[in-house]
């Protein structure tokens, strides 16, 4: 708090410190966003470094009255500020996606919160709908996904490949799994089954969250319902793929595979 108080005395803009009970980072973000009074909210977290022209780059898009969200990329740096040679989120090109389009266009990674700038109307709606936003949803989706998805349901969103933030990665932040490349073929099949069962759960959680974001606007709720149904279908397909890997009888395995293909279970997500 002392660091923030010192910063507040010399910052060239108003700084407001909000204190309260420890409720976790998601609740803290919601509480901070709820206290914002501007028409547009730009998220900033941890010890990342904004490029001086970040706001000047993203704000003009909001002059188009229907744009609900602008997202950009970021350059990764280490704890000493040295570039690591990659960027996140992985946004391949500039693109504006129309309202109601579920796929992520040029985005090929998770929509990290510090890259999001949103209309206040999106923020208020999410906070009002997720007063009881508990695990596992909060664990899987944080504050980012509800904001991202609802913005896409409310209006067009902008994706920018511009690296407008230096995103600091500390050594303890990066971890890697061992993978499933070792062991017998039977072991590999079992691991694949576990993977698809996990994918199925995650898709079901996505469907649940999209349903939680529905309110009292039939047009918006219809978009969210369609997205939720697509995630439920995906969850079912993943469950069926897990069954194929669990099955040890070749004939039955082939029957399951044929059924899954007939139900378009191998189409793009």
PDB file of N, CA, C and O in Angstrom, residues 35-85:
ATOM      1  N   UNK A  35     -15.831   0.045  -9.755  1.00  0.00           N
ATOM      2  CA  UNK A  35     -15.579   1.395  -9.245  1.00  0.00           C
ATOM      3  C   UNK A  35     -15.226   2.386 -10.347  1.00  0.00           C
ATOM      4  O   UNK A  35     -15.156   3.594 -10.092  1.00  0.00           O
ATOM      5  N   UNK A  36     -15.006   1.888 -11.568  1.00  0.00           N
ATOM      6  CA  UNK A  36     -14.648   2.777 -12.674  1.00  0.00           C
ATOM      7  C   UNK A  36     -15.855   3.587 -13.126  1.00  0.00           C
ATOM      8  O   UNK A  36     -16.986   3.097 -13.129  1.00  0.00           O
ATOM      9  N   UNK A  37     -15.615   4.826 -13.529  1.00  0.00           N
ATOM     10  CA  UNK A  37     -16.704   5.718 -13.923  1.00  0.00           C
ATOM     11  C   UNK A  37     -16.656   6.103 -15.402  1.00  0.00           C
ATOM     12  O   UNK A  37     -17.594   6.726 -15.897  1.00  0.00           O
ATOM     13  N   UNK A  38     -15.591   5.754 -16.104  1.00  0.00           N
ATOM     14  CA  UNK A  38     -15.476   6.131 -17.508  1.00  0.00           C
ATOM     15  C   UNK A  38     -16.309   5.255 -18.422  1.00  0.00           C
ATOM     16  O   UNK A  38     -16.818   4.205 -18.021  1.00  0.00           O
ATOM     17  N   UNK A  39     -16.448   5.666 -19.670  1.00  0.00           N
ATOM     18  CA  UNK A  39     -17.204   4.897 -20.653  1.00  0.00           C
ATOM     19  C   UNK A  39     -16.425   3.670 -21.129  1.00  0.00           C
ATOM     20  O   UNK A  39     -17.015   2.719 -21.631  1.00  0.00           O
ATOM     21  N   UNK A  40     -15.098   3.711 -20.997  1.00  0.00           N
ATOM     22  CA  UNK A  40     -14.238   2.618 -21.452  1.00  0.00           C
ATOM     23  C   UNK A  40     -13.311   2.225 -20.308  1.00  0.00           C
ATOM     24  O   UNK A  40     -12.785   3.091 -19.595  1.00  0.00           O
ATOM     25  N   UNK A  41     -13.115   0.916 -20.131  1.00  0.00           N
ATOM     26  CA  UNK A  41     -12.279   0.404 -19.052  1.00  0.00           C
ATOM     27  C   UNK A  41     -11.113  -0.375 -19.666  1.00  0.00           C
ATOM     28  O   UNK A  41     -11.320  -1.298 -20.460  1.00  0.00           O
ATOM     29  N   UNK A  42      -9.870  -0.009 -19.309  1.00  0.00           N
ATOM     30  CA  UNK A  42      -8.668  -0.710 -19.748  1.00  0.00           C
ATOM     31  C   UNK A  42      -8.059  -1.416 -18.545  1.00  0.00           C
ATOM     32  O   UNK A  42      -7.776  -0.773 -17.529  1.00  0.00           O
ATOM     33  N   UNK A  43      -7.856  -2.707 -18.650  1.00  0.00           N
ATOM     34  CA  UNK A  43      -7.339  -3.488 -17.533  1.00  0.00           C
ATOM     35  C   UNK A  43      -5.816  -3.473 -17.510  1.00  0.00           C
ATOM     36  O   UNK A  43      -5.160  -3.514 -18.544  1.00  0.00           O
ATOM     37  N   UNK A  44      -5.278  -3.402 -16.299  1.00  0.00           N
ATOM     38  CA  UNK A  44      -3.826  -3.423 -16.107  1.00  0.00           C
ATOM     39  C   UNK A  44      -3.556  -4.223 -14.841  1.00  0.00           C
ATOM     40  O   UNK A  44      -4.200  -3.993 -13.818  1.00  0.00           O
ATOM     41  N   UNK A  45      -2.632  -5.173 -14.917  1.00  0.00           N
ATOM     42  CA  UNK A  45      -2.381  -5.965 -13.727  1.00  0.00           C
ATOM     43  C   UNK A  45      -0.913  -6.335 -13.587  1.00  0.00           C
ATOM     44  O   UNK A  45      -0.118  -6.167 -14.508  1.00  0.00           O
ATOM     45  N   UNK A  46      -0.594  -6.815 -12.402  1.00  0.00           N
ATOM     46  CA  UNK A  46       0.752  -7.257 -12.060  1.00  0.00           C
ATOM     47  C   UNK A  46       1.765  -6.134 -12.299  1.00  0.00           C
ATOM     48  O   UNK A  46       1.495  -4.972 -12.034  1.00  0.00           O
ATOM     49  N   UNK A  47       2.936  -6.474 -12.797  1.00  0.00           N
ATOM     50  CA  UNK A  47       3.979  -5.461 -12.990  1.00  0.00           C
ATOM     51  C   UNK A  47       4.330  -5.325 -14.466  1.00  0.00           C
ATOM     52  O   UNK A  47       5.493  -5.158 -14.829  1.00  0.00           O
ATOM     53  N   UNK A  48       3.318  -5.396 -15.311  1.00  0.00           N
ATOM     54  CA  UNK A  48       3.525  -5.213 -16.739  1.00  0.00           C
ATOM     55  C   UNK A  48       3.748  -3.737 -17.057  1.00  0.00           C
ATOM     56  O   UNK A  48       3.437  -2.851 -16.253  1.00  0.00           O
ATOM     57  N   UNK A  49       4.280  -3.472 -18.228  1.00  0.00           N
ATOM     58  CA  UNK A  49       4.629  -2.108 -18.625  1.00  0.00           C
ATOM     59  C   UNK A  49       3.846  -1.729 -19.876  1.00  0.00           C
ATOM     60  O   UNK A  49       3.972  -2.383 -20.909  1.00  0.00           O
ATOM     61  N   UNK A  50       3.043  -0.681 -19.762  1.00  0.00           N
ATOM     62  CA  UNK A  50       2.293  -0.197 -20.923  1.00  0.00           C
ATOM     63  C   UNK A  50       3.212   0.592 -21.852  1.00  0.00           C
ATOM     64  O   UNK A  50       4.055   1.372 -21.392  1.00  0.00           O
ATOM     65  N   UNK A  51       3.017   0.422 -23.154  1.00  0.00           N
ATOM     66  CA  UNK A  51       3.674   1.291 -24.111  1.00  0.00           C
ATOM     67  C   UNK A  51       2.970   2.650 -24.069  1.00  0.00           C
ATOM     68  O   UNK A  51       1.744   2.703 -23.887  1.00  0.00           O
ATOM     69  N   UNK A  52       3.698   3.740 -24.207  1.00  0.00           N
ATOM     70  CA  UNK A  52       3.075   5.065 -24.046  1.00  0.00           C
ATOM     71  C   UNK A  52       1.870   5.317 -24.956  1.00  0.00           C
ATOM     72  O   UNK A  52       0.976   6.085 -24.596  1.00  0.00           O
ATOM     73  N   UNK A  53       1.843   4.656 -26.125  1.00  0.00           N
ATOM     74  CA  UNK A  53       0.749   4.914 -27.064  1.00  0.00           C
ATOM     75  C   UNK A  53      -0.359   3.859 -26.992  1.00  0.00           C
ATOM     76  O   UNK A  53      -1.187   3.771 -27.892  1.00  0.00           O
ATOM     77  N   UNK A  54      -0.400   3.065 -25.919  1.00  0.00           N
ATOM     78  CA  UNK A  54      -1.418   2.010 -25.813  1.00  0.00           C
ATOM     79  C   UNK A  54      -2.832   2.574 -25.934  1.00  0.00           C
ATOM     80  O   UNK A  54      -3.622   2.153 -26.779  1.00  0.00           O
ATOM     81  N   UNK A  55      -3.180   3.513 -25.077  1.00  0.00           N
ATOM     82  CA  UNK A  55      -4.537   4.055 -25.094  1.00  0.00           C
ATOM     83  C   UNK A  55      -4.813   4.836 -26.378  1.00  0.00           C
ATOM     84  O   UNK A  55      -5.918   4.778 -26.928  1.00  0.00           O
ATOM     85  N   UNK A  56      -3.801   5.554 -26.861  1.00  0.00           N
ATOM     86  CA  UNK A  56      -3.977   6.308 -28.102  1.00  0.00           C
ATOM     87  C   UNK A  56      -4.227   5.379 -29.285  1.00  0.00           C
ATOM     88  O   UNK A  56      -4.868   5.774 -30.269  1.00  0.00           O
ATOM     89  N   UNK A  57      -3.751   4.139 -29.178  1.00  0.00           N
ATOM     90  CA  UNK A  57      -3.954   3.165 -30.254  1.00  0.00           C
ATOM     91  C   UNK A  57      -5.331   2.520 -30.188  1.00  0.00           C
ATOM     92  O   UNK A  57      -5.992   2.333 -31.214  1.00  0.00           O
ATOM     93  N   UNK A  58      -5.798   2.172 -28.987  1.00  0.00           N
ATOM     94  CA  UNK A  58      -7.042   1.405 -28.882  1.00  0.00           C
ATOM     95  C   UNK A  58      -8.297   2.276 -28.798  1.00  0.00           C
ATOM     96  O   UNK A  58      -9.362   1.885 -29.294  1.00  0.00           O
ATOM     97  N   UNK A  59      -8.186   3.463 -28.187  1.00  0.00           N
ATOM     98  CA  UNK A  59      -9.387   4.254 -27.947  1.00  0.00           C
ATOM     99  C   UNK A  59     -10.105   4.728 -29.211  1.00  0.00           C
ATOM    100  O   UNK A  59     -11.346   4.781 -29.219  1.00  0.00           O
ATOM    101  N   UNK A  60      -9.407   5.075 -30.299  1.00  0.00           N
ATOM    102  CA  UNK A  60     -10.137   5.530 -31.484  1.00  0.00           C
ATOM    103  C   UNK A  60     -11.150   4.524 -32.026  1.00  0.00           C
ATOM    104  O   UNK A  60     -12.146   4.928 -32.649  1.00  0.00           O
ATOM    105  N   UNK A  61     -10.936   3.242 -31.779  1.00  0.00           N
ATOM    106  CA  UNK A  61     -11.894   2.248 -32.274  1.00  0.00           C
ATOM    107  C   UNK A  61     -13.255   2.402 -31.607  1.00  0.00           C
ATOM    108  O   UNK A  61     -14.288   2.040 -32.183  1.00  0.00           O
ATOM    109  N   UNK A  62     -13.260   2.939 -30.393  1.00  0.00           N
ATOM    110  CA  UNK A  62     -14.523   3.101 -29.679  1.00  0.00           C
ATOM    111  C   UNK A  62     -15.330   4.299 -30.186  1.00  0.00           C
ATOM    112  O   UNK A  62     -16.453   4.512 -29.742  1.00  0.00           O
ATOM    113  N   UNK A  63     -14.751   5.065 -31.096  1.00  0.00           N
ATOM    114  CA  UNK A  63     -15.537   6.121 -31.745  1.00  0.00           C
ATOM    115  C   UNK A  63     -16.594   5.507 -32.654  1.00  0.00           C
ATOM    116  O   UNK A  63     -17.580   6.164 -33.006  1.00  0.00           O
ATOM    117  N   UNK A  64     -16.370   4.246 -33.047  1.00  0.00           N
ATOM    118  CA  UNK A  64     -17.417   3.491 -33.726  1.00  0.00           C
ATOM    119  C   UNK A  64     -18.371   2.989 -32.645  1.00  0.00           C
ATOM    120  O   UNK A  64     -17.978   2.197 -31.791  1.00  0.00           O
ATOM    121  N   UNK A  65     -19.576   3.447 -32.660  1.00  0.00           N
ATOM    122  CA  UNK A  65     -20.473   3.294 -31.520  1.00  0.00           C
ATOM    123  C   UNK A  65     -20.756   1.839 -31.145  1.00  0.00           C
ATOM    124  O   UNK A  65     -21.136   1.562 -30.009  1.00  0.00           O
ATOM    125  N   UNK A  66     -20.569   0.904 -32.071  1.00  0.00           N
ATOM    126  CA  UNK A  66     -20.951  -0.469 -31.755  1.00  0.00           C
ATOM    127  C   UNK A  66     -19.795  -1.348 -31.285  1.00  0.00           C
ATOM    128  O   UNK A  66     -20.014  -2.461 -30.817  1.00  0.00           O
ATOM    129  N   UNK A  67     -18.545  -0.885 -31.378  1.00  0.00           N
ATOM    130  CA  UNK A  67     -17.407  -1.685 -30.925  1.00  0.00           C
ATOM    131  C   UNK A  67     -17.489  -1.860 -29.408  1.00  0.00           C
ATOM    132  O   UNK A  67     -17.656  -0.893 -28.669  1.00  0.00           O
ATOM    133  N   UNK A  68     -17.365  -3.106 -28.934  1.00  0.00           N
ATOM    134  CA  UNK A  68     -17.479  -3.368 -27.497  1.00  0.00           C
ATOM    135  C   UNK A  68     -16.157  -3.701 -26.837  1.00  0.00           C
ATOM    136  O   UNK A  68     -16.016  -3.576 -25.612  1.00  0.00           O
ATOM    137  N   UNK A  69     -15.173  -4.157 -27.624  1.00  0.00           N
ATOM    138  CA  UNK A  69     -13.910  -4.596 -27.043  1.00  0.00           C
ATOM    139  C   UNK A  69     -12.790  -4.446 -28.061  1.00  0.00           C
ATOM    140  O   UNK A  69     -12.987  -4.696 -29.252  1.00  0.00           O
ATOM    141  N   UNK A  70     -11.618  -4.020 -27.573  1.00  0.00           N
ATOM    142  CA  UNK A  70     -10.397  -4.011 -28.374  1.00  0.00           C
ATOM    143  C   UNK A  70      -9.345  -4.811 -27.612  1.00  0.00           C
ATOM    144  O   UNK A  70      -9.116  -4.586 -26.418  1.00  0.00           O
ATOM    145  N   UNK A  71      -8.727  -5.759 -28.308  1.00  0.00           N
ATOM    146  CA  UNK A  71      -7.688  -6.593 -27.712  1.00  0.00           C
ATOM    147  C   UNK A  71      -6.408  -6.465 -28.523  1.00  0.00           C
ATOM    148  O   UNK A  71      -6.450  -6.346 -29.742  1.00  0.00           O
ATOM    149  N   UNK A  72      -5.268  -6.468 -27.837  1.00  0.00           N
ATOM    150  CA  UNK A  72      -3.991  -6.345 -28.526  1.00  0.00           C
ATOM    151  C   UNK A  72      -3.035  -7.427 -28.048  1.00  0.00           C
ATOM    152  O   UNK A  72      -3.320  -8.168 -27.098  1.00  0.00           O
ATOM    153  N   UNK A  73      -1.884  -7.509 -28.663  1.00  0.00           N
ATOM    154  CA  UNK A  73      -0.850  -8.449 -28.250  1.00  0.00           C
ATOM    155  C   UNK A  73       0.134  -7.761 -27.306  1.00  0.00           C
ATOM    156  O   UNK A  73      -0.004  -6.571 -27.002  1.00  0.00           O
ATOM    157  N   UNK A  74       1.122  -8.505 -26.833  1.00  0.00           N
ATOM    158  CA  UNK A  74       2.114  -7.960 -25.906  1.00  0.00           C
ATOM    159  C   UNK A  74       3.448  -8.660 -26.122  1.00  0.00           C
ATOM    160  O   UNK A  74       3.502  -9.831 -26.513  1.00  0.00           O
ATOM    161  N   UNK A  75       4.524  -7.954 -25.849  1.00  0.00           N
ATOM    162  CA  UNK A  75       5.864  -8.517 -25.905  1.00  0.00           C
ATOM    163  C   UNK A  75       6.207  -9.099 -24.538  1.00  0.00           C
ATOM    164  O   UNK A  75       5.970  -8.461 -23.509  1.00  0.00           O
ATOM    165  N   UNK A  76       6.754 -10.301 -24.513  1.00  0.00           N
ATOM    166  CA  UNK A  76       7.131 -10.904 -23.237  1.00  0.00           C
ATOM    167  C   UNK A  76       8.545 -10.475 -22.850  1.00  0.00           C
ATOM    168  O   UNK A  76       9.437 -10.363 -23.696  1.00  0.00           O
ATOM    169  N   UNK A  77       8.725 -10.208 -21.560  1.00  0.00           N
ATOM    170  CA  UNK A  77      10.028  -9.834 -21.016  1.00  0.00           C
ATOM    171  C   UNK A  77      10.281 -10.660 -19.757  1.00  0.00           C
ATOM    172  O   UNK A  77       9.350 -11.209 -19.157  1.00  0.00           O
ATOM    173  N   UNK A  78      11.551 -10.749 -19.353  1.00  0.00           N
ATOM    174  CA  UNK A  78      11.859 -11.469 -18.124  1.00  0.00           C
ATOM    175  C   UNK A  78      11.765 -10.518 -16.935  1.00  0.00           C
ATOM    176  O   UNK A  78      11.386  -9.345 -17.077  1.00  0.00           O
ATOM    177  N   UNK A  79      12.130 -11.007 -15.746  1.00  0.00           N
ATOM    178  CA  UNK A  79      11.967 -10.188 -14.543  1.00  0.00           C
ATOM    179  C   UNK A  79      12.922  -9.008 -14.496  1.00  0.00           C
ATOM    180  O   UNK A  79      12.780  -8.117 -13.657  1.00  0.00           O
ATOM    181  N   UNK A  80      13.911  -8.975 -15.421  1.00  0.00           N
ATOM    182  CA  UNK A  80      14.823  -7.830 -15.500  1.00  0.00           C
ATOM    183  C   UNK A  80      14.482  -6.891 -16.656  1.00  0.00           C
ATOM    184  O   UNK A  80      15.215  -5.923 -16.905  1.00  0.00           O
ATOM    185  N   UNK A  81      13.399  -7.215 -17.363  1.00  0.00           N
ATOM    186  CA  UNK A  81      12.970  -6.357 -18.457  1.00  0.00           C
ATOM    187  C   UNK A  81      13.558  -6.690 -19.812  1.00  0.00           C
ATOM    188  O   UNK A  81      13.366  -5.947 -20.774  1.00  0.00           O
ATOM    189  N   UNK A  82      14.250  -7.820 -19.922  1.00  0.00           N
ATOM    190  CA  UNK A  82      14.855  -8.214 -21.191  1.00  0.00           C
ATOM    191  C   UNK A  82      13.835  -8.961 -22.047  1.00  0.00           C
ATOM    192  O   UNK A  82      13.155  -9.866 -21.546  1.00  0.00           O
ATOM    193  N   UNK A  83      13.727  -8.641 -23.327  1.00  0.00           N
ATOM    194  CA  UNK A  83      12.770  -9.332 -24.214  1.00  0.00           C
ATOM    195  C   UNK A  83      13.070 -10.833 -24.297  1.00  0.00           C
ATOM    196  O   UNK A  83      14.229 -11.246 -24.355  1.00  0.00           O
ATOM    197  N   UNK A  84      12.006 -11.622 -24.303  1.00  0.00           N
ATOM    198  CA  UNK A  84      12.147 -13.071 -24.382  1.00  0.00           C
ATOM    199  C   UNK A  84      11.950 -13.591 -25.803  1.00  0.00           C
ATOM    200  O   UNK A  84      12.095 -14.795 -26.046  1.00  0.00           O
ATOM    201  N   UNK A  85      11.578 -12.714 -26.720  1.00  0.00           N
ATOM    202  CA  UNK A  85      11.503 -13.115 -28.119  1.00  0.00           C
ATOM    203  C   UNK A  85      10.182 -13.681 -28.578  1.00  0.00           C
ATOM    204  O   UNK A  85      10.089 -14.180 -29.701  1.00  0.00           O
TER     205      UNK A  85
END
